[in-house]
Amino acid sequence: MQKRLLLASSALATSLLVLSSGVVVAQEGTRLDSFTPVTDDVLLDPPDGDWLHWRRTYDGWGYSPLEQINKENVGDLTVAWTWSLTPGATETTPLIHDGILYVHNNLDKVQALDGATGDLLWEYVRDLPEAVIAAGTGNTATKRNMAIYEDKIILSTSDTHIIALDAKTGQLVWDVQPADFNKGWRYSAGPLIADGVVIQGMTGCGNGQPGGCFITGHNPETGEELWRFNTIARDGEAGDSWNGIPVESRFGASVWIAGTYDPESNTVFSGVGQPYPWIAEMSGLLPASDEEGVTNDALYTDSTLALDPQTGELKWHHQYLKNDTWDLDYIYERILVDLPFDGSDRKQLITTGKLGIVESIDRDTGEWLWAHETVPQNVVAEIDPETGEKTINQDAVPVIGQTTVNCPADPGGRGWPATAYSPRTEMLYLPLNEFCSNTSPQPLDPGQIYTGGGRATFARVPVDGSDGNIGRVDAVKLTDQTTAWSYRQRAPMVSAMLPTGGGVVFGGDWNRWFYAFDDETGDVLWKMRTNNAINAFPVSYEADGKQYVAVAVGNGSSQARSVATLTPELVVPEAGSVLWVFALPDETETAAAN
Amino acid sequence: MMALPRFDSRLLALPVLLALLLPALPGFAQDRPILPDEEKFARPDDDFSLRFCVDPRDPGWQFDQAVGEAIADALLLEPRVHVLTDTANRAEFNDIYRHLRIDCAVFFGFKLLAGGYPEWLTVTRSYLETGYVFVAKAPAPATLGDIARGEALGASVGSSADFRLVQYNNSLPAAERWKRFPMSTDELALEAVMKDTVAAALVWAPSFFELSHTTRPEFADLAVVAPEPLTLPPVEVGALLLSRDTFLRANIDEAITALIADGTIERLLTELGMPGSAPD
């Protein structure tokens, strides 16, 4: 009652009431009043002006159909508003629904903002354990995405919980803890909602977690865990693919990127990371056992898993890289497209691992279809054009006591910044970087607890014969698997790509530039310098009939900092995480409408 | 080297020394960890104290603390120990950076591994020589070589001793190798011995000692196996400081040298039952 009285005051209605829980209570008379529940049907076919999934739609395209901002007028694009975020690694993807923008800040502060004005509507601040705060504000403290379902914002947290917030107030609705962060488990990506189930992958499954990682399914009303799928194959499952070592000696297979979903087949597709420790001699995957029936493929690392969202049952898997000893994950976004291949229409699932090799499989069967190389790499010597089986260059395999060269280096020819697909051009847009690593295996034990991120010393170096350009954006035509255009520059490209219905592709770099490329030619149509590295997922949305492009910037992710060691002259601030929101000036917008 | 009487080994009183630490060298290497809130961490005025960290997750932490106190005493400084309360079972160098910025100037208990540390860290000279041991069920084989080839060995994954095991084992013809099962911790490696999952485990000697005498007394029934034909050289243990703290490091090095020479380190090892010896 007291709150109601307070809010009845017009003077006070514009203020925010901060409770001891850290939640800023939502105001009345704001955009929140027009919030509509996000039903399964809405998730299946989001309004053009919304951004409801990590990659906007279930097919993972990362494409906005909005076309108010287009090739002709993007040169007029200007700053609509900005919003400072908590300092630290900032890899976030805003969600937008009904003109409300929800953004995750480093260390699990969640805010609802008016998408048109940037006004704060509510704020949730998580009361994290001291140990989590002390662990720093790097990759553990950032989350790449959140989910929205019905009237809830659902996210994973830095203390390894999954929580649901009331989308209209920011109040905590439920809170579950699938694992103990003290043992190294952690979340860096958020959940996917599929067929009414919250699906969340676990990461941080290094040598502190015998048996590796897992994916869990949860009830969206309560958070109750419905199922758990272990991403490291157990004894008797899929043969013995772990070189004869017992389950308690198998590590890794983290799931640190959200999956995609095919409602037609009711299948969730998730990537899986590499074995751990990365060096195969350390993980026990080399030398290969000569026992009959035993392989060192290390399932289900570096694979696509096809899972039933209701049960977590594995329908099939496809492994892209066996016995990954370079930290060259195949974890990233799965993009679902229906395009012809080899004379027939195929339901394709396309992903690109750190090797920068674009690969397509049939998403109903897991059958391998085709591959297309992008950045220079020396790990895969050959790909069987029929099966996709890879022949590994043995000279690139790390050996204890030696230094070997592998390209790309461990941050990847492409890292977690996502590729995107435009149905306008039938092209896949990839943020890429060209570099190699002089790799020397390194003991893990400088302190009894402190692994120091060891496993190997990766001395990152330019590609042999490099012209000095590290960053690159490629457009690959998926209908014929050719490179349509390639834009190269000195600064590493460290943001995800955003193609739009207006024919522009947005992306950003380490050197603080945010670009709009022509989706057909790669010409730079517009660019603006921001305050920090652009190392997140740009989105586009509509509020009050106006199209906006939003991207968070900030320094601190290991991916960006690692690749930036190649360009030491390009220095960015250590703090200064900000959400930048761009739009056309009103007069340009009016002209575009006419 | 001539041994110095303990009292005489006390070095200069160091308020001046510590004051010299305050104007840090300009800037850090670009690849040092990022602490977005580090502007909040003013470096404390050390006055006449030596602030040092020890970590109870390290089985040798009580010995480390005793050494830290002895060093402070030798430097005529008040020892101010910070006992970590961190709860994670694994930590990264970033955590060390935070502790060295906030809690202490010196962090004891780190193996002196070549190339093991980033440029923003520096190491003292060693104050302890200890190492890794193979452990098996009694009656244990006399040497590693007495364990049948094809049997499984457990090893705390990725230690410097594990590297030696891997290199030696992999140099043998396939039929003459042992299986090697990587284990996430010394405790799990020793458990694997108890369960007969492995014939022997390669673990950090202080861990074996500490577990046997505290939470896992059943491990006391296990026996150490000589590593031959493998060679396991001793591992030296020292302390970490930020690279800029060169003056303090030099004085700590001198203090350690003196404490070794006057027998203090050996005495502490004996008192605490720590496996190992004072370095030369």
Coordinates of C-alpha atoms in Angstrom, one line a residue, chain B:
Chain B
M1 CA 78.7 -19.6 1.3
M2 CA 79.5 -18.5 4.8
A3 CA 76.7 -19.1 7.3
L4 CA 75.6 -16.0 9.2
P5 CA 74.5 -16.1 12.8
R6 CA 70.8 -15.7 12.9
F7 CA 70.7 -12.3 14.7
D8 CA 73.4 -11.0 12.5
S9 CA 71.5 -12.1 9.4
R10 CA 68.9 -9.5 10.1
L11 CA 69.2 -7.0 7.4
L12 CA 68.5 -3.4 7.3
A13 CA 65.4 -2.2 9.0
L14 CA 63.3 -1.5 6.1
P15 CA 60.9 1.4 6.4
V16 CA 63.0 3.2 3.8
L17 CA 63.1 0.1 1.7
L18 CA 59.3 -0.3 1.8
A19 CA 58.8 3.4 1.2
L20 CA 60.8 2.9 -2.0
L21 CA 58.1 0.5 -3.2
L22 CA 55.4 3.0 -3.1
P23 CA 56.3 5.0 -6.2
A24 CA 55.7 2.1 -8.5
L25 CA 57.5 1.7 -11.7
P26 CA 55.6 3.5 -14.4
G27 CA 52.9 1.4 -15.9
F28 CA 52.6 -2.4 -16.2
A29 CA 53.0 -4.6 -19.1
Q30 CA 49.9 -4.4 -21.2
D31 CA 49.1 -8.0 -20.6
R32 CA 48.7 -7.7 -16.8
P33 CA 45.3 -8.6 -15.5
I34 CA 42.6 -6.1 -15.6
L35 CA 40.9 -5.0 -12.4
P36 CA 38.3 -2.4 -13.4
D37 CA 38.1 -1.4 -9.7
E38 CA 41.8 -1.3 -9.0
E39 CA 41.8 2.4 -8.6
K40 CA 40.2 1.7 -5.3
F41 CA 43.2 -0.3 -4.1
A42 CA 45.7 2.1 -2.7
R43 CA 48.8 0.4 -1.8
P44 CA 49.0 0.3 2.0
D45 CA 51.8 2.0 3.8
D46 CA 53.9 -0.9 4.9
D47 CA 55.7 1.0 7.6
F48 CA 57.7 -1.5 9.5
S49 CA 55.7 -4.5 8.4
L50 CA 56.1 -7.3 5.9
R51 CA 52.6 -8.1 4.5
F52 CA 52.6 -11.6 3.1
C53 CA 50.0 -14.1 1.9
V54 CA 49.7 -17.8 2.5
D55 CA 47.0 -20.1 1.1
P56 CA 45.5 -22.9 3.3
R57 CA 44.6 -24.7 0.1
D58 CA 48.3 -25.3 -0.3
P59 CA 49.4 -28.3 1.9
G60 CA 52.6 -26.4 2.8
W61 CA 50.9 -23.2 3.9
Q62 CA 51.8 -23.5 7.6
F63 CA 55.5 -23.9 6.7
D64 CA 55.1 -21.0 4.3
Q65 CA 53.8 -18.9 7.1
A66 CA 56.6 -19.8 9.4
V67 CA 59.1 -18.9 6.7
G68 CA 57.4 -15.6 6.1
E69 CA 57.5 -14.8 9.8
A70 CA 61.2 -15.7 9.9
I71 CA 61.9 -13.5 6.9
A72 CA 60.1 -10.6 8.5
D73 CA 62.1 -11.1 11.7
A74 CA 65.3 -11.2 9.7
L75 CA 64.4 -7.9 8.1
L76 CA 63.4 -6.3 11.4
L77 CA 59.8 -6.0 10.2
E78 CA 56.5 -6.8 11.8
P79 CA 55.1 -9.9 10.1
R80 CA 51.5 -9.3 8.9
V81 CA 50.2 -12.5 7.5
H82 CA 47.1 -12.6 5.3
V83 CA 45.7 -16.1 5.3
L84 CA 43.5 -16.5 2.2
T85 CA 39.9 -17.4 2.7
D86 CA 39.3 -18.2 -1.0
T87 CA 37.1 -21.2 -1.5
A88 CA 37.5 -22.1 -5.2
N89 CA 39.4 -25.3 -5.9
R90 CA 41.3 -23.8 -8.8
A91 CA 42.6 -20.3 -9.3
E92 CA 44.3 -18.3 -12.0
F93 CA 47.1 -15.8 -12.0
N94 CA 44.6 -13.0 -12.0
D95 CA 43.7 -14.0 -8.5
I96 CA 47.3 -13.6 -7.5
Y97 CA 47.4 -10.2 -9.0
R98 CA 44.4 -9.1 -6.9
H99 CA 45.9 -10.5 -3.7
L100 CA 49.2 -8.7 -4.4
R101 CA 47.4 -5.5 -5.0
I102 CA 45.1 -5.7 -2.0
D103 CA 46.3 -8.1 0.6
C104 CA 50.0 -8.5 0.6
A105 CA 53.3 -7.7 -1.0
V106 CA 54.7 -11.2 -1.0
F107 CA 52.8 -14.5 -1.7
F108 CA 54.5 -17.7 -0.5
G109 CA 54.3 -21.2 -1.8
F110 CA 55.0 -21.2 -5.5
K111 CA 57.1 -23.6 -7.5
L112 CA 60.0 -22.1 -9.3
L113 CA 59.3 -23.3 -12.8
A114 CA 61.1 -21.9 -15.8
G115 CA 58.8 -19.9 -17.9
G116 CA 56.0 -20.5 -15.4
Y117 CA 55.1 -16.9 -14.7
P118 CA 53.9 -13.9 -16.6
E119 CA 56.2 -10.8 -16.8
W120 CA 54.2 -8.9 -14.2
L121 CA 55.3 -11.4 -11.6
T122 CA 58.7 -12.0 -10.1
V123 CA 59.9 -14.8 -7.9
T124 CA 62.2 -14.9 -4.9
R125 CA 65.0 -17.5 -4.5
S126 CA 63.8 -20.8 -3.2
Y127 CA 63.4 -21.5 0.5
L128 CA 62.3 -25.1 0.2
E129 CA 63.3 -28.1 -1.9
T130 CA 60.7 -30.8 -2.1
G131 CA 59.1 -32.7 -4.9
Y132 CA 56.7 -35.3 -6.3
V133 CA 56.6 -38.9 -5.3
F134 CA 55.1 -42.1 -6.6
V135 CA 52.8 -43.7 -4.0
A136 CA 51.4 -47.3 -4.1
K137 CA 49.6 -49.7 -1.8
A138 CA 51.8 -51.6 0.6
P139 CA 53.7 -53.8 0.1
A140 CA 54.7 -51.4 -2.5
P141 CA 57.1 -52.2 -5.4
A142 CA 60.6 -50.9 -4.7
T143 CA 60.7 -48.8 -7.8
L144 CA 58.4 -47.6 -10.6
G145 CA 60.2 -49.9 -12.9
D146 CA 58.9 -52.9 -10.8
I147 CA 55.3 -52.0 -11.8
A148 CA 54.3 -54.1 -14.7
R149 CA 54.1 -52.4 -18.0
G150 CA 50.5 -52.0 -19.1
E151 CA 49.4 -51.2 -15.6
A152 CA 47.8 -47.8 -15.0
L153 CA 49.5 -45.0 -13.2
G154 CA 47.6 -42.0 -11.9
A155 CA 49.1 -38.5 -12.0
S156 CA 47.8 -35.2 -10.8
V157 CA 47.4 -33.8 -14.3
G158 CA 49.9 -31.5 -15.9
S159 CA 52.5 -31.2 -13.1
S160 CA 56.1 -30.8 -14.0
A161 CA 56.7 -34.3 -12.7
D162 CA 53.7 -35.5 -14.8
F163 CA 55.5 -34.0 -17.8
R164 CA 58.5 -36.1 -17.1
L165 CA 56.4 -39.2 -16.8
V166 CA 54.7 -38.4 -20.1
Q167 CA 57.9 -37.8 -21.9
Y168 CA 59.6 -40.9 -20.5
N169 CA 56.6 -43.2 -21.0
N170 CA 55.9 -41.9 -24.5
S171 CA 59.5 -42.5 -25.5
L172 CA 59.0 -46.3 -24.9
P173 CA 57.7 -48.8 -27.4
A174 CA 53.9 -49.0 -27.1
A175 CA 54.1 -52.5 -25.5
E176 CA 56.4 -51.3 -22.8
R177 CA 54.4 -48.3 -21.6
W178 CA 52.2 -47.9 -18.6
K179 CA 48.8 -46.5 -19.0
R180 CA 48.5 -43.0 -17.6
F181 CA 45.3 -41.7 -16.1
P182 CA 45.3 -38.0 -15.5
M183 CA 43.7 -37.0 -12.1
S184 CA 42.3 -33.7 -11.2
T185 CA 43.8 -33.6 -7.7
D186 CA 46.4 -35.4 -5.5
E187 CA 43.6 -36.6 -3.3
L188 CA 41.7 -38.2 -6.2
A189 CA 45.0 -39.7 -7.5
L190 CA 45.6 -41.3 -4.1
E191 CA 42.0 -42.4 -3.9
A192 CA 42.5 -44.2 -7.3
V193 CA 45.4 -46.1 -5.7
M194 CA 43.2 -47.1 -2.8
K195 CA 40.5 -48.3 -5.2
D196 CA 43.0 -50.2 -7.3
T197 CA 42.1 -48.1 -10.4
V198 CA 45.8 -47.4 -10.7
A199 CA 48.9 -49.2 -9.4
A200 CA 50.6 -46.1 -8.3
A201 CA 50.0 -42.3 -8.2
L202 CA 52.3 -39.5 -8.9
V203 CA 51.5 -36.7 -6.4
W204 CA 53.0 -33.6 -4.7
A205 CA 54.9 -34.9 -1.6
P206 CA 53.5 -32.2 0.8
S207 CA 50.0 -33.2 -0.3
F208 CA 50.5 -36.8 0.5
F209 CA 52.0 -35.8 3.9
E210 CA 49.2 -33.4 4.8
L211 CA 46.3 -35.6 3.7
S212 CA 47.7 -38.6 5.5
H213 CA 48.0 -36.6 8.7
T214 CA 44.7 -34.8 8.5
T215 CA 41.6 -35.6 6.6
R216 CA 42.6 -38.9 4.9
P217 CA 44.5 -41.0 7.5
E218 CA 43.9 -44.1 5.5
F219 CA 46.5 -42.7 3.0
A220 CA 49.1 -43.3 5.7
D221 CA 49.0 -47.0 4.8
L222 CA 50.3 -46.1 1.3
A223 CA 54.1 -46.2 0.6
V224 CA 56.4 -44.2 -1.4
V225 CA 57.9 -45.9 -4.5
A226 CA 61.3 -44.9 -5.9
P227 CA 60.9 -43.3 -9.3
E228 CA 63.6 -45.2 -11.1
P229 CA 64.0 -45.5 -14.1
L230 CA 62.4 -42.1 -14.1
T231 CA 64.3 -39.2 -12.7
L232 CA 62.3 -36.8 -10.6
P233 CA 64.5 -33.8 -9.7
P234 CA 63.6 -31.8 -6.6
V235 CA 61.2 -28.9 -7.0
E236 CA 62.2 -25.6 -5.5
V237 CA 59.6 -23.4 -3.8
G238 CA 59.7 -19.7 -3.4
A239 CA 57.5 -16.6 -3.2
L240 CA 55.9 -14.3 -5.7
L241 CA 55.9 -10.5 -5.9
L242 CA 54.9 -8.0 -8.4
S243 CA 57.7 -7.4 -10.8
R244 CA 58.1 -3.8 -9.8
D245 CA 59.0 -4.8 -6.3
T246 CA 62.6 -5.6 -7.1
F247 CA 64.1 -3.9 -4.0
L248 CA 61.9 -5.9 -1.7
R249 CA 62.6 -9.1 -3.6
A250 CA 66.4 -8.6 -3.3
N251 CA 66.1 -8.2 0.4
I252 CA 63.9 -11.2 0.8
D253 CA 66.4 -13.2 -1.2
E254 CA 69.1 -12.1 1.1
A255 CA 67.0 -13.0 4.1
I256 CA 66.2 -16.5 2.7
T257 CA 69.9 -17.1 2.1
A258 CA 70.6 -16.2 5.7
L259 CA 67.8 -18.3 7.1
I260 CA 69.1 -21.3 5.1
A261 CA 72.6 -20.7 6.3
D262 CA 71.8 -20.4 10.0
G263 CA 69.7 -23.5 9.9
T264 CA 66.3 -21.8 10.5
I265 CA 64.7 -23.4 7.4
E266 CA 65.8 -26.9 8.4
R267 CA 64.5 -26.3 11.9
L268 CA 61.1 -25.3 10.6
L269 CA 60.9 -28.3 8.3
T270 CA 61.6 -30.5 11.3
E271 CA 59.2 -28.8 13.6
L272 CA 56.3 -28.9 11.1
G273 CA 57.2 -32.3 9.6
M274 CA 57.2 -30.9 6.1
P275 CA 58.8 -33.2 3.6
G276 CA 61.7 -31.5 1.9
S277 CA 65.0 -29.8 2.7
A278 CA 66.6 -26.4 2.7
P279 CA 68.0 -25.6 -0.7
D280 CA 71.8 -25.2 -1.0

